[in-house]
Amino acid sequence: MSRNPMVVRTVPALRRTLDGLRARKARVALVPTMGALHDGHLSLVRLARKRAEKVVVSIFVNPTQFAPTEDFGSYPRTWKADVEKLAAERVELIWHPDVKTMYPEGFATRISPEGPAVAGLEDRFRPHFFGGVATVVGKLFTQVRPDVAIFGEKDFQQLRVVTQMARDLDLGVKVIGSRTVRERDGLAMSSRNVYLSAEERRIAPTLYKTMKASAANIRSGEAIAAALAAGGQTIAAAGFVLDYLEARHAETLAPIGSLKDGPVRMLVAARPGTTRLIDNIAV
Ligand code: PAF
């Protein structure tokens, strides 16, 4: 039988518990999440287990990365199921602070990331997002002081922002990206997929299929701009409102005109209805 992870909710309790976990110089990996855990998150936990002796998962739905018009209130919260899944993975510790612990009365400091955070991708549509993510992840890193932290490649711009932040602020944590986990039909796993109607779910894999086809065309010599224009048309014809389909330098996220200036990452964001889907692949 799997043992339930320890759950801590205050910073002093977190520090005490971590001191115990670090005995005999055990390395600590952090997997930051907002809960509503699916197989994609569990793959992050498994990678964390390979990289460290002790695994800490944070579950905190971070209000500062949601705009007032977004789904903070209705974001799926599945605490009991999350704990069961983490127990089955033998996670040692769940860090589960409440909003007042993370943002106490009078909280007045915010990290304002630049570089990949202002690349003109997600930031164009969710200008509040990366400031909120960088601030909360900066806090999680200083609270837990992990040796490594694992983030999904599915949120590729987020991965680049957090990697840059850890480097720029000398946070002493190695940020590791983990491969996107997909449903059998190619849809990238996401906690927000539960919002999709049956029809939206049916067309959702178009994003991955189209990116794969466009990437193959680019590799066989088609100009990047032409491949993206055709891919965008396919996505729109399937019934999406397309926010962007872009090819960027995989490290800097700067626009890129040719494969030889790579490595190249293709990134997409589109709405099959009210839910916004994002995905990306290497070209
Ligand atoms: O990717 C997420 O789930 C969140 O953006 C994160 C990194 C846990 C910060 O709240």
GROMACS .gro file of C-alpha atoms and ligand atoms in nm:
model
  293
    1MET     CA    1   0.000   0.000   0.000
    2SER     CA    2   0.128   0.350  -0.081
    3ARG     CA    3   0.190   0.588   0.207
    4ASN     CA    4   0.023   0.930   0.193
    5PRO     CA    5   0.270   1.214   0.134
    6MET     CA    6   0.320   1.466   0.415
    7VAL     CA    7   0.116   1.779   0.353
    8VAL     CA    8   0.242   2.112   0.484
    9ARG     CA    9   0.066   2.446   0.465
   10THR     CA   10   0.292   2.699   0.637
   11VAL     CA   11   0.645   2.818   0.557
   12PRO     CA   12   0.791   2.726   0.902
   13ALA     CA   13   0.644   2.373   0.874
   14LEU     CA   14   0.781   2.348   0.520
   15ARG     CA   15   1.133   2.447   0.636
   16ARG     CA   16   1.127   2.200   0.928
   17THR     CA   17   1.005   1.916   0.706
   18LEU     CA   18   1.261   1.994   0.435
   19ASP     CA   19   1.542   1.996   0.693
   20GLY     CA   20   1.437   1.640   0.778
   21LEU     CA   21   1.414   1.536   0.413
   22ARG     CA   22   1.759   1.676   0.336
   23ALA     CA   23   1.926   1.466   0.607
   24ARG     CA   24   2.216   1.265   0.464
   25LYS     CA   25   2.243   1.520   0.181
   26ALA     CA   26   1.942   1.394  -0.013
   27ARG     CA   27   1.875   1.596  -0.327
   28VAL     CA   28   1.530   1.757  -0.349
   29ALA     CA   29   1.326   1.796  -0.668
   30LEU     CA   30   1.029   2.032  -0.689
   31VAL     CA   31   0.737   1.985  -0.926
   32PRO     CA   32   0.526   2.303  -0.918
   33THR     CA   33   0.159   2.242  -1.008
   34MET     CA   34  -0.184   2.395  -0.969
   35GLY     CA   35  -0.335   2.053  -0.893
   36ALA     CA   36  -0.603   1.883  -1.109
   37LEU     CA   37  -0.327   1.632  -1.175
   38HIS     CA   38  -0.324   1.419  -1.490
   39ASP     CA   39  -0.074   1.180  -1.646
   40GLY     CA   40   0.127   1.476  -1.777
   41HIS     CA   41   0.192   1.592  -1.419
   42LEU     CA   42   0.272   1.237  -1.310
   43SER     CA   43   0.535   1.215  -1.583
   44LEU     CA   44   0.696   1.526  -1.427
   45VAL     CA   45   0.692   1.354  -1.088
   46ARG     CA   46   0.857   1.043  -1.238
   47LEU     CA   47   1.130   1.254  -1.396
   48ALA     CA   48   1.177   1.431  -1.061
   49ARG     CA   49   1.221   1.091  -0.894
   50LYS     CA   50   1.500   1.008  -1.140
   51ARG     CA   51   1.680   1.335  -1.064
   52ALA     CA   52   1.654   1.347  -0.685
   53GLU     CA   53   1.605   1.130  -0.379
   54LYS     CA   54   1.315   1.338  -0.241
   55VAL     CA   55   1.024   1.474  -0.441
   56VAL     CA   56   0.818   1.776  -0.336
   57VAL     CA   57   0.504   1.866  -0.533
   58SER     CA   58   0.349   2.206  -0.478
   59ILE     CA   59  -0.024   2.244  -0.532
   60PHE     CA   60  -0.129   2.607  -0.541
   61VAL     CA   61  -0.378   2.768  -0.777
   62ASN     CA   62  -0.197   3.097  -0.816
   63PRO     CA   63  -0.440   3.392  -0.843
   64THR     CA   64  -0.180   3.636  -0.976
   65GLN     CA   65  -0.143   3.452  -1.308
   66PHE     CA   66  -0.515   3.476  -1.388
   67ALA     CA   67  -0.674   3.789  -1.534
   68PRO     CA   68  -1.006   3.893  -1.374
   69THR     CA   69  -1.185   3.759  -1.683
   70GLU     CA   70  -1.015   3.417  -1.658
   71ASP     CA   71  -1.106   3.096  -1.477
   72PHE     CA   72  -0.939   3.131  -1.134
   73GLY     CA   73  -1.268   3.067  -0.951
   74SER     CA   74  -1.368   2.768  -1.162
   75TYR     CA   75  -1.020   2.620  -1.220
   76PRO     CA   76  -1.057   2.245  -1.149
   77ARG     CA   77  -0.967   2.158  -0.789
   78THR     CA   78  -0.939   1.784  -0.724
   79TRP     CA   79  -0.750   1.764  -0.395
   80LYS     CA   80  -0.845   1.412  -0.283
   81ALA     CA   81  -0.770   1.253  -0.620
   82ASP     CA   82  -0.444   1.453  -0.642
   83VAL     CA   83  -0.321   1.321  -0.305
   84GLU     CA   84  -0.405   0.963  -0.407
   85LYS     CA   85  -0.210   1.000  -0.732
   86LEU     CA   86   0.091   1.148  -0.552
   87ALA     CA   87   0.077   0.876  -0.287
   88ALA     CA   88   0.092   0.615  -0.564
   89GLU     CA   89   0.407   0.792  -0.692
   90ARG     CA   90   0.553   0.784  -0.338
   91VAL     CA   91   0.595   1.162  -0.331
   92GLU     CA   92   0.743   1.262   0.003
   93LEU     CA   93   0.587   1.605   0.049
   94ILE     CA   94   0.302   1.818  -0.082
   95TRP     CA   95   0.348   2.192  -0.031
   96HIS     CA   96  -0.006   2.328  -0.024
   97PRO     CA   97  -0.010   2.688   0.096
   98ASP     CA   98  -0.325   2.900   0.095
   99VAL     CA   99  -0.348   3.237  -0.079
  100LYS     CA  100  -0.285   3.432   0.245
  101THR     CA  101   0.036   3.236   0.306
  102MET     CA  102   0.167   3.311  -0.042
  103TYR     CA  103   0.035   3.669  -0.061
  104PRO     CA  104  -0.007   3.798   0.293
  105GLU     CA  105  -0.175   4.132   0.368
  106GLY     CA  106   0.052   4.408   0.234
  107PHE     CA  107   0.235   4.188  -0.017
  108ALA     CA  108   0.398   4.437  -0.257
  109THR     CA  109   0.676   4.271  -0.456
  110ARG     CA  110   0.649   4.128  -0.802
  111ILE     CA  111   0.899   3.975  -1.042
  112SER     CA  112   0.871   4.133  -1.386
  113PRO     CA  113   1.035   3.896  -1.638
  114GLU     CA  114   1.154   4.014  -1.977
  115GLY     CA  115   1.335   3.827  -2.260
  116PRO     CA  116   1.130   3.514  -2.337
  117ALA     CA  117   0.841   3.656  -2.129
  118VAL     CA  118   0.787   3.934  -2.384
  119ALA     CA  119   0.843   3.726  -2.697
  120GLY     CA  120   0.500   3.817  -2.838
  121LEU     CA  121   0.343   3.473  -2.794
  122GLU     CA  122   0.131   3.400  -2.482
  123ASP     CA  123   0.221   3.744  -2.343
  124ARG     CA  124   0.031   3.908  -2.630
  125PHE     CA  125  -0.292   3.739  -2.522
  126ARG     CA  126  -0.231   3.706  -2.146
  127PRO     CA  127  -0.019   4.011  -2.052
  128HIS     CA  128  -0.061   3.944  -1.677
  129PHE     CA  129   0.050   3.581  -1.700
  130PHE     CA  130   0.428   3.563  -1.683
  131GLY     CA  131   0.459   3.825  -1.408
  132GLY     CA  132   0.228   3.608  -1.198
  133VAL     CA  133   0.409   3.286  -1.288
  134ALA     CA  134   0.757   3.431  -1.227
  135THR     CA  135   0.652   3.576  -0.892
  136VAL     CA  136   0.496   3.256  -0.763
  137VAL     CA  137   0.769   3.029  -0.900
  138GLY     CA  138   1.034   3.264  -0.754
  139LYS     CA  139   0.861   3.225  -0.417
  140LEU     CA  140   0.830   2.847  -0.452
  141PHE     CA  141   1.202   2.824  -0.534
  142THR     CA  142   1.305   3.031  -0.232
  143GLN     CA  143   1.064   2.848  -0.003
  144VAL     CA  144   1.162   2.494  -0.108
  145ARG     CA  145   1.519   2.564  -0.228
  146PRO     CA  146   1.512   2.258  -0.455
  147ASP     CA  147   1.819   2.122  -0.632
  148VAL     CA  148   1.612   2.066  -0.947
  149ALA     CA  149   1.267   2.173  -1.061
  150ILE     CA  150   1.066   2.005  -1.334
  151PHE     CA  151   0.833   2.189  -1.574
  152GLY     CA  152   0.636   2.052  -1.868
  153GLU     CA  153   0.743   2.145  -2.220
  154LYS     CA  154   0.375   2.187  -2.301
  155ASP     CA  155   0.396   2.538  -2.153
  156PHE     CA  156   0.709   2.605  -2.356
  157GLN     CA  157   0.726   2.981  -2.309
  158GLN     CA  158   0.674   2.935  -1.934
  159LEU     CA  159   0.962   2.683  -1.928
  160ARG     CA  160   1.189   2.936  -2.100
  161VAL     CA  161   1.080   3.219  -1.867
  162VAL     CA  162   1.141   3.016  -1.552
  163THR     CA  163   1.476   2.885  -1.680
  164GLN     CA  164   1.589   3.241  -1.755
  165MET     CA  165   1.467   3.367  -1.418
  166ALA     CA  166   1.649   3.093  -1.224
  167ARG     CA  167   1.969   3.180  -1.412
  168ASP     CA  168   1.933   3.559  -1.390
  169LEU     CA  169   1.854   3.560  -1.017
  170ASP     CA  170   2.110   3.289  -0.924
  171LEU     CA  171   1.839   3.086  -0.759
  172GLY     CA  172   2.062   2.779  -0.744
  173VAL     CA  173   1.807   2.545  -0.899
  174LYS     CA  174   1.846   2.351  -1.221
  175VAL     CA  175   1.527   2.382  -1.427
  176ILE     CA  176   1.451   2.072  -1.633
  177GLY     CA  177   1.190   2.050  -1.911
  178SER     CA  178   0.987   1.733  -1.948
  179ARG     CA  179   0.835   1.599  -2.270
  180THR     CA  180   0.466   1.672  -2.335
  181VAL     CA  181   0.235   1.380  -2.260
  182ARG     CA  182  -0.044   1.333  -2.517
  183GLU     CA  183  -0.375   1.155  -2.541
  184ARG     CA  184  -0.381   0.869  -2.792
  185ASP     CA  185  -0.509   1.105  -3.064
  186GLY     CA  186  -0.228   1.356  -3.004
  187LEU     CA  187  -0.403   1.617  -2.788
  188ALA     CA  188  -0.158   1.750  -2.530
  189MET     CA  189  -0.276   1.669  -2.176
  190SER     CA  190  -0.393   1.974  -1.983
  191SER     CA  191  -0.605   2.031  -1.673
  192ARG     CA  192  -0.821   2.261  -1.886
  193ASN     CA  193  -0.914   1.985  -2.136
  194VAL     CA  194  -1.208   1.903  -1.903
  195TYR     CA  195  -1.370   2.226  -2.025
  196LEU     CA  196  -1.393   2.102  -2.386
  197SER     CA  197  -1.736   2.010  -2.526
  198ALA     CA  198  -1.762   1.683  -2.721
  199GLU     CA  199  -1.731   1.869  -3.053
  200GLU     CA  200  -1.436   2.079  -2.931
  201ARG     CA  201  -1.265   1.766  -2.801
  202ARG     CA  202  -1.316   1.602  -3.141
  203ILE     CA  203  -1.136   1.877  -3.331
  204ALA     CA  204  -0.874   1.950  -3.060
  205PRO     CA  205  -0.608   1.706  -3.199
  206THR     CA  206  -0.601   1.913  -3.521
  207LEU     CA  207  -0.346   2.141  -3.355
  208TYR     CA  208  -0.086   1.869  -3.303
  209LYS     CA  209  -0.157   1.702  -3.639
  210THR     CA  210  -0.122   2.032  -3.823
  211MET     CA  211   0.199   2.125  -3.646
  212LYS     CA  212   0.348   1.787  -3.727
  213ALA     CA  213   0.257   1.826  -4.096
  214SER     CA  214   0.388   2.184  -4.110
  215ALA     CA  215   0.713   2.083  -3.938
  216ALA     CA  216   0.759   1.796  -4.185
  217ASN     CA  217   0.704   2.038  -4.475
  218ILE     CA  218   0.964   2.277  -4.334
  219ARG     CA  219   1.213   1.995  -4.290
  220SER     CA  220   1.159   1.896  -4.652
  221GLY     CA  221   1.243   2.245  -4.769
  222GLU     CA  222   0.923   2.452  -4.763
  223ALA     CA  223   0.978   2.811  -4.646
  224ILE     CA  224   0.880   2.855  -4.279
  225ALA     CA  225   0.640   3.143  -4.353
  226ALA     CA  226   0.456   2.944  -4.623
  227ALA     CA  227   0.426   2.633  -4.407
  228LEU     CA  228   0.288   2.837  -4.117
  229ALA     CA  229   0.039   3.019  -4.339
  230ALA     CA  230  -0.095   2.688  -4.474
  231GLY     CA  231  -0.102   2.536  -4.123
  232GLY     CA  232  -0.294   2.838  -3.992
  233GLN     CA  233  -0.554   2.794  -4.265
  234THR     CA  234  -0.599   2.426  -4.177
  235ILE     CA  235  -0.651   2.512  -3.810
  236ALA     CA  236  -0.902   2.787  -3.889
  237ALA     CA  237  -1.088   2.561  -4.135
  238ALA     CA  238  -1.125   2.296  -3.862
  239GLY     CA  239  -1.323   2.548  -3.655
  240PHE     CA  240  -1.065   2.721  -3.433
  241VAL     CA  241  -1.003   3.088  -3.372
  242LEU     CA  242  -0.625   3.095  -3.416
  243ASP     CA  243  -0.428   3.319  -3.179
  244TYR     CA  244  -0.091   3.227  -3.328
  245LEU     CA  245   0.102   2.958  -3.510
  246GLU     CA  246   0.467   3.055  -3.503
  247ALA     CA  247   0.817   2.919  -3.543
  248ARG     CA  248   1.068   3.058  -3.295
  249HIS     CA  249   1.423   2.999  -3.182
  250ALA     CA  250   1.386   2.724  -2.922
  251GLU     CA  251   1.615   2.895  -2.667
  252THR     CA  252   1.543   3.266  -2.703
  253LEU     CA  253   1.197   3.245  -2.861
  254ALA     CA  254   1.311   3.511  -3.109
  255PRO     CA  255   1.142   3.499  -3.451
  256ILE     CA  256   1.329   3.273  -3.691
  257GLY     CA  257   1.325   3.269  -4.070
  258SER     CA  258   1.513   2.953  -4.154
  259LEU     CA  259   1.593   2.609  -4.012
  260LYS     CA  260   1.965   2.680  -4.024
  261ASP     CA  261   1.921   2.957  -3.764
  262GLY     CA  262   1.766   2.697  -3.526
  263PRO     CA  263   1.698   2.499  -3.310
  264VAL     CA  264   1.340   2.579  -3.408
  265ARG     CA  265   1.025   2.533  -3.200
  266MET     CA  266   0.677   2.562  -3.348
  267LEU     CA  267   0.417   2.700  -3.107
  268VAL     CA  268   0.041   2.728  -3.140
  269ALA     CA  269  -0.248   2.878  -2.943
  270ALA     CA  270  -0.605   2.848  -3.064
  271ARG     CA  271  -0.960   2.837  -2.936
  272PRO     CA  272  -1.203   2.568  -3.050
  273GLY     CA  273  -1.469   2.749  -2.837
  274THR     CA  274  -1.418   2.939  -2.512
  275THR     CA  275  -1.126   2.721  -2.398
  276ARG     CA  276  -0.781   2.821  -2.514
  277LEU     CA  277  -0.544   2.538  -2.614
  278ILE     CA  278  -0.167   2.572  -2.646
  279ASP     CA  279   0.086   2.326  -2.779
  280ASN     CA  280   0.432   2.315  -2.936
  281ILE     CA  281   0.677   2.078  -3.102
  282ALA     CA  282   1.040   2.075  -3.210
  283VAL     CA  283   1.082   2.130  -3.585
  284PAF     O1  284   0.217   2.540  -1.510
  284PAF     C1  285   0.154   2.560  -1.404
  284PAF     O2  286   0.078   2.475  -1.358
  284PAF     C2  287   0.167   2.692  -1.332
  284PAF     O3  288   0.183   2.797  -1.421
  284PAF     C3  289   0.280   2.691  -1.227
  284PAF     C4  290   0.417   2.671  -1.290
  284PAF     C5  291   0.255   2.583  -1.123
  284PAF     C6  292   0.284   2.825  -1.152
  284PAF     O4  293   0.164   2.851  -1.087
   0.00000   0.00000   0.00000
